[in-house]
PDB file of C-alpha atoms and ligand atoms in Angstrom:
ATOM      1  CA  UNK U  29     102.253 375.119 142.511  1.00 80.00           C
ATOM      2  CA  UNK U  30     104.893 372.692 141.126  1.00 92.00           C
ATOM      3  CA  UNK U  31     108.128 374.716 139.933  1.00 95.00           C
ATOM      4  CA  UNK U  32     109.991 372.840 137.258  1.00 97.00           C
ATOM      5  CA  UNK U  33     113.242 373.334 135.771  1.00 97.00           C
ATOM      6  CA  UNK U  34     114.678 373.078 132.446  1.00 97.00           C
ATOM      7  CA  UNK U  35     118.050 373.301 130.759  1.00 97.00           C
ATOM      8  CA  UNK U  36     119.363 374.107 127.166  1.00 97.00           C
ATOM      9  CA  UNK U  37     123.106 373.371 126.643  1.00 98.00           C
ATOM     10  CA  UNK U  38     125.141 375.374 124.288  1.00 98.00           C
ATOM     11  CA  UNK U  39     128.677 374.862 123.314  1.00 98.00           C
ATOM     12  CA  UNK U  40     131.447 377.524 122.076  1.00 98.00           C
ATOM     13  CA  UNK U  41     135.394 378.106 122.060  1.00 98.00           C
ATOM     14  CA  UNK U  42     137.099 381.180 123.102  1.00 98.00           C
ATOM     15  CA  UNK U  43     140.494 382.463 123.721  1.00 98.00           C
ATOM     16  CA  UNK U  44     141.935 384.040 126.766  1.00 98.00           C
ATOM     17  CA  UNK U  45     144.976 384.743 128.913  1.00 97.00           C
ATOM     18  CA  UNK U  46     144.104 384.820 132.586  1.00 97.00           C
ATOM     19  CA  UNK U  47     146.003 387.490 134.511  1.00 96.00           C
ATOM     20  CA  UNK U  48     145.472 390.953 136.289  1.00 97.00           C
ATOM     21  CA  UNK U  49     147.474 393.901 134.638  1.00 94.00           C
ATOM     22  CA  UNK U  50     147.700 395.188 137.730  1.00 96.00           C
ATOM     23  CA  UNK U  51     150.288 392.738 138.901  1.00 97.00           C
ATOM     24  CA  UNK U  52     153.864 392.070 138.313  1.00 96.00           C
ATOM     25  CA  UNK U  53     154.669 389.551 135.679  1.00 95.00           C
ATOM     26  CA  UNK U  54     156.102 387.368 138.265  1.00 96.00           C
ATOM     27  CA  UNK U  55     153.113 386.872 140.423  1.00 97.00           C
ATOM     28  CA  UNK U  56     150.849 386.880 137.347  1.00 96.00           C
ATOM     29  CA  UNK U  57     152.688 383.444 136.798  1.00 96.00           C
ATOM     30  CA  UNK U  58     152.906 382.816 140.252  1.00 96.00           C
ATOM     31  CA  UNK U  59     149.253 383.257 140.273  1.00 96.00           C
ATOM     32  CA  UNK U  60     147.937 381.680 136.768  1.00 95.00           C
ATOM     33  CA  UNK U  61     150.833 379.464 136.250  1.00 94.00           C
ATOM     34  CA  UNK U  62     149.769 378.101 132.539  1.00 93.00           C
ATOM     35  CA  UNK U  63     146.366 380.261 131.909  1.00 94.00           C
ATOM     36  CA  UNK U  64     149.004 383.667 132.025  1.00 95.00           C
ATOM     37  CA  UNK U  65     150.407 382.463 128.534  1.00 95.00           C
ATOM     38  CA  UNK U  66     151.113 385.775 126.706  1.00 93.00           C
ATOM     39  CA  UNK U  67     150.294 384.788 123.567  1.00 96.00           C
ATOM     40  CA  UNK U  68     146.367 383.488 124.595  1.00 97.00           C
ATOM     41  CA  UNK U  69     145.059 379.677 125.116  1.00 97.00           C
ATOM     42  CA  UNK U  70     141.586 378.241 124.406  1.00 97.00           C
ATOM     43  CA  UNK U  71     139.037 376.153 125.706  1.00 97.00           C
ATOM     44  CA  UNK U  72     136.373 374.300 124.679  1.00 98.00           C
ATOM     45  CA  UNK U  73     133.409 375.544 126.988  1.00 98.00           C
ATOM     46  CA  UNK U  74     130.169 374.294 127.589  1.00 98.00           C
ATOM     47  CA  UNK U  75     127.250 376.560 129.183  1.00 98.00           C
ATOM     48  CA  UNK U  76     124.243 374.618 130.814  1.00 98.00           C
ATOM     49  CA  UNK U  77     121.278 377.776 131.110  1.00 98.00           C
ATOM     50  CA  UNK U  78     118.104 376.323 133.753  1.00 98.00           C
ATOM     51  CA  UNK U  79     115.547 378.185 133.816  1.00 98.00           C
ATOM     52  CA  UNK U  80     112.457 377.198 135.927  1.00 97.00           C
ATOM     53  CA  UNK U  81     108.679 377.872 136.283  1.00 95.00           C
ATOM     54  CA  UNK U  82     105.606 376.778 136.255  1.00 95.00           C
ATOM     55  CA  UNK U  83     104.141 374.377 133.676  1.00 95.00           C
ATOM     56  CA  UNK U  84     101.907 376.547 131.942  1.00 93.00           C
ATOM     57  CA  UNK U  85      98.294 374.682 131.193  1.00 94.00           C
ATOM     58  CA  UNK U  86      97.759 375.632 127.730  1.00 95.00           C
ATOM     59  CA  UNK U  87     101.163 374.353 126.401  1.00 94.00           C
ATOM     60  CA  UNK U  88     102.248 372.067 129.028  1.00 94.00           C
ATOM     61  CA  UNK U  89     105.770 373.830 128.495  1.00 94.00           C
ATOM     62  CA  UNK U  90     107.665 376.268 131.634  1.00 95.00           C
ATOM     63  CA  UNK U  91     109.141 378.143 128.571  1.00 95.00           C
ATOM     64  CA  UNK U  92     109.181 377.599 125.077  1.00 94.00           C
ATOM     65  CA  UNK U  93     113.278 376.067 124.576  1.00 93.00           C
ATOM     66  CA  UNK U  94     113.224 377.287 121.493  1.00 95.00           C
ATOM     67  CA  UNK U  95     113.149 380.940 122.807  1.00 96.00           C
ATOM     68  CA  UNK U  96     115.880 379.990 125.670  1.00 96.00           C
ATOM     69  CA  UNK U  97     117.970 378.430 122.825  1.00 97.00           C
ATOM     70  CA  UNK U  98     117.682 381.591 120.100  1.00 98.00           C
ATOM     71  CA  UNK U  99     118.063 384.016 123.538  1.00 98.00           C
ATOM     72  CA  UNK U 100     121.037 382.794 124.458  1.00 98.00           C
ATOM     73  CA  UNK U 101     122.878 381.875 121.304  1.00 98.00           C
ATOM     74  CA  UNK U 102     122.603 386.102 120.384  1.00 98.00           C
ATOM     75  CA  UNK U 103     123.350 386.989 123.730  1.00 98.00           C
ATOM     76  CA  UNK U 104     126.296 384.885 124.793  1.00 98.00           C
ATOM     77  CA  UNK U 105     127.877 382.200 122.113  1.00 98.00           C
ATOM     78  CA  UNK U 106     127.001 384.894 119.212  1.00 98.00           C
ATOM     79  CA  UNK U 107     129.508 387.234 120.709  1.00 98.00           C
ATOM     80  CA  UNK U 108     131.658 384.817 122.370  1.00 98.00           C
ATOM     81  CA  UNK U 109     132.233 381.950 119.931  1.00 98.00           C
ATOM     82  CA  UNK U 110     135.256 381.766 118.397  1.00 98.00           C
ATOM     83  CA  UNK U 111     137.204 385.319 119.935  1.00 98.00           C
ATOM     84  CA  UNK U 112     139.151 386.015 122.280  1.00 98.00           C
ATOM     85  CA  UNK U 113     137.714 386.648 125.541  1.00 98.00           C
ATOM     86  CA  UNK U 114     140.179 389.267 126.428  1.00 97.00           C
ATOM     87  CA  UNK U 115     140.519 391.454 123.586  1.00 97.00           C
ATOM     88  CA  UNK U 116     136.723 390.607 121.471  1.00 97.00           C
ATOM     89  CA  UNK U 117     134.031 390.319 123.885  1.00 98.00           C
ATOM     90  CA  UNK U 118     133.058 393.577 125.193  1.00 98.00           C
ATOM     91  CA  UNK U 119     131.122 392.562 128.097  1.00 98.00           C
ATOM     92  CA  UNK U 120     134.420 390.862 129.305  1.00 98.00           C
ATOM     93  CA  UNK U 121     135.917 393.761 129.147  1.00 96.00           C
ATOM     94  CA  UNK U 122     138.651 395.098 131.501  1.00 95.00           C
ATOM     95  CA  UNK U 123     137.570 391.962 133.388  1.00 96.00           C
ATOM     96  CA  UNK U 124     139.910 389.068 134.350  1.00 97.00           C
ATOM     97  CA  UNK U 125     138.274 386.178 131.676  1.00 97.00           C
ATOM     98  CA  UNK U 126     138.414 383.850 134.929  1.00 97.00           C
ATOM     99  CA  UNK U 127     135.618 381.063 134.079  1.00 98.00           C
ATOM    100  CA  UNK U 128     133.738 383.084 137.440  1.00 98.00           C
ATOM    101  CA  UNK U 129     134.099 386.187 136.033  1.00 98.00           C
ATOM    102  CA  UNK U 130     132.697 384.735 132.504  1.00 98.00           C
ATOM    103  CA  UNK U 131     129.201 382.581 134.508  1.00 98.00           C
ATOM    104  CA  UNK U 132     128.796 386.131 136.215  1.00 98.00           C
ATOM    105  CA  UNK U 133     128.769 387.888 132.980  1.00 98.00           C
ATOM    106  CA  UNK U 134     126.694 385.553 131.159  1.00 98.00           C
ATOM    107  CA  UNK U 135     124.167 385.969 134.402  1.00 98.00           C
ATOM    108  CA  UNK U 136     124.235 389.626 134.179  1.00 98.00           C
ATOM    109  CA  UNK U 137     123.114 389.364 130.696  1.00 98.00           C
ATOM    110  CA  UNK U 138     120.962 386.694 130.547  1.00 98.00           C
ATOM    111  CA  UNK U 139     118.280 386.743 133.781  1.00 98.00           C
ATOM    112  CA  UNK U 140     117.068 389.824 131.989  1.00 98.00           C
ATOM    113  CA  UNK U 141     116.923 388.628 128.681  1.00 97.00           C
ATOM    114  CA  UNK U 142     115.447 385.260 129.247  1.00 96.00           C
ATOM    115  CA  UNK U 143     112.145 387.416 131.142  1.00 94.00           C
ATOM    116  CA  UNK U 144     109.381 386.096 131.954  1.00 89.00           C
ATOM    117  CA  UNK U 145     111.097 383.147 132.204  1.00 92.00           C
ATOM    118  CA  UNK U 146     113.025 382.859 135.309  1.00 97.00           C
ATOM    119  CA  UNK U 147     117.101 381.963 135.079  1.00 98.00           C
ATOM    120  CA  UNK U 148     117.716 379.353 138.010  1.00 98.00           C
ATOM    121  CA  UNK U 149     121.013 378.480 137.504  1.00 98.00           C
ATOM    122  CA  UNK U 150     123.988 378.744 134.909  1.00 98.00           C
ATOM    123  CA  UNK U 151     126.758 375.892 135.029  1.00 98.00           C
ATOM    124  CA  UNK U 152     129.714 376.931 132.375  1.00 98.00           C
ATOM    125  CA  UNK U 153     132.413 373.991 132.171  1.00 98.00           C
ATOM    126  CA  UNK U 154     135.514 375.832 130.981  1.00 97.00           C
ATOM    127  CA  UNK U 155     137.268 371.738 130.711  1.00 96.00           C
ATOM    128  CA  UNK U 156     135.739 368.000 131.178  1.00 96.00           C
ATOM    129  CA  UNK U 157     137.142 368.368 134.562  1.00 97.00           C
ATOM    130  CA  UNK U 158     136.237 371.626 135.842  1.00 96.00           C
ATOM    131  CA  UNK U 159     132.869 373.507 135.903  1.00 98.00           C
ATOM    132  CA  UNK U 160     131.727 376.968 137.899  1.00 98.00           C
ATOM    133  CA  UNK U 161     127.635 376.936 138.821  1.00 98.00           C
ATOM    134  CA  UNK U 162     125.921 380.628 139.956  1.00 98.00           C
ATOM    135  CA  UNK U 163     122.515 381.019 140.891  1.00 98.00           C
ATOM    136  CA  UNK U 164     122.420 384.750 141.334  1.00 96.00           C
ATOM    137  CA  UNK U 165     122.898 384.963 144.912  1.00 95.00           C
TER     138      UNK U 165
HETATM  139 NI1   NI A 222     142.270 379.059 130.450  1.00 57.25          NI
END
C-alpha cells in the first residue's frame, strides 16, 4: 500500500517570555539571554501539520484538507493567535513557552483530533531561521 503525506500550513503570532520560575533571575538571563524579557516578546510562527495515509479510492484524497485545516485552526491558532503564550493559552500552562515545549503541545492535542487521519509530523518555525520538527517518538 502506498502511504502518502500531506501538509496544511497555518500561520499565527503569540507572545511569550521564556524562563523557568524556578530559577534565579540571574541564570534565567544567563539561560534565555533576550527571550527572558520581563515585559513579553513575539514571534511570528508558522506551523507545518503532515498527516499521512493512504489514498483512499473513492476520493483519491489521504484526508479531506479541508478537515485538517478547520481541525487545527480551533485547536491550535484559535487559542493561540494573537495571546500570550504564557499567561492566555491554557494548554501552555505552567509550561516553559520554549518553541519544543509549544510542537509538543500542539502534538498532544492534535494526533487525537486529526483521527482517522494519522499526524506524521509537526514542523513549527518560531523565526525564518529557526524551526523545531516532532514526530511523536
Ligand atoms: Ni521568543
Amino acid at each position: 500500500m502506498s502511504i502518502v503525506s500531506i501538509t496544511r500550513i497555518v500561520r499565527f503570532n503569540a507572545a511569550h517570555r521564556v524562563y523557568n520560575p524556578a530559577l534565579s533571575d540571574a541564570e534565567n538571563q544567563r539561560l534565555f539571554g533576550k527571550c527572558n524579557n520581563p515585559n513579553w516578546h513575539g514571534h511570528n510562527y508558522t506551523l507545518e501539520v503532515t498527516v499521512e495515509g493512504a489514498v483512499e479510492p473513492r476520493t483519491g484524497f489521504v484526508v479531506n484538507l479541508a478537515d485538517i485545516k478547520a481541525i487545527v485552526e480551533r485547536e491550535i491558532v484559535d487559542v493561540v493567535d494573537h495571546k500570550n503564550l504564557n499567561l492566555d493559552v491554557p494548554f501552555m500552562s505552567g509550561t516553559i513557552p520554549s518553541t519544543e515545549n509549544l510542537v509538543l503541545a500542539c502534538w498532544r492535542i492534535l494526533a487525537p483530533a486529526v483521527a482517522p487521519a494519522r499526524l506524521a509530523k509537526l514542523k513549527l518555525w518560531e523565526t525564518e531561521n529557526q524551526y523545531v520538527e516532532y514526530d511523536g517518538r
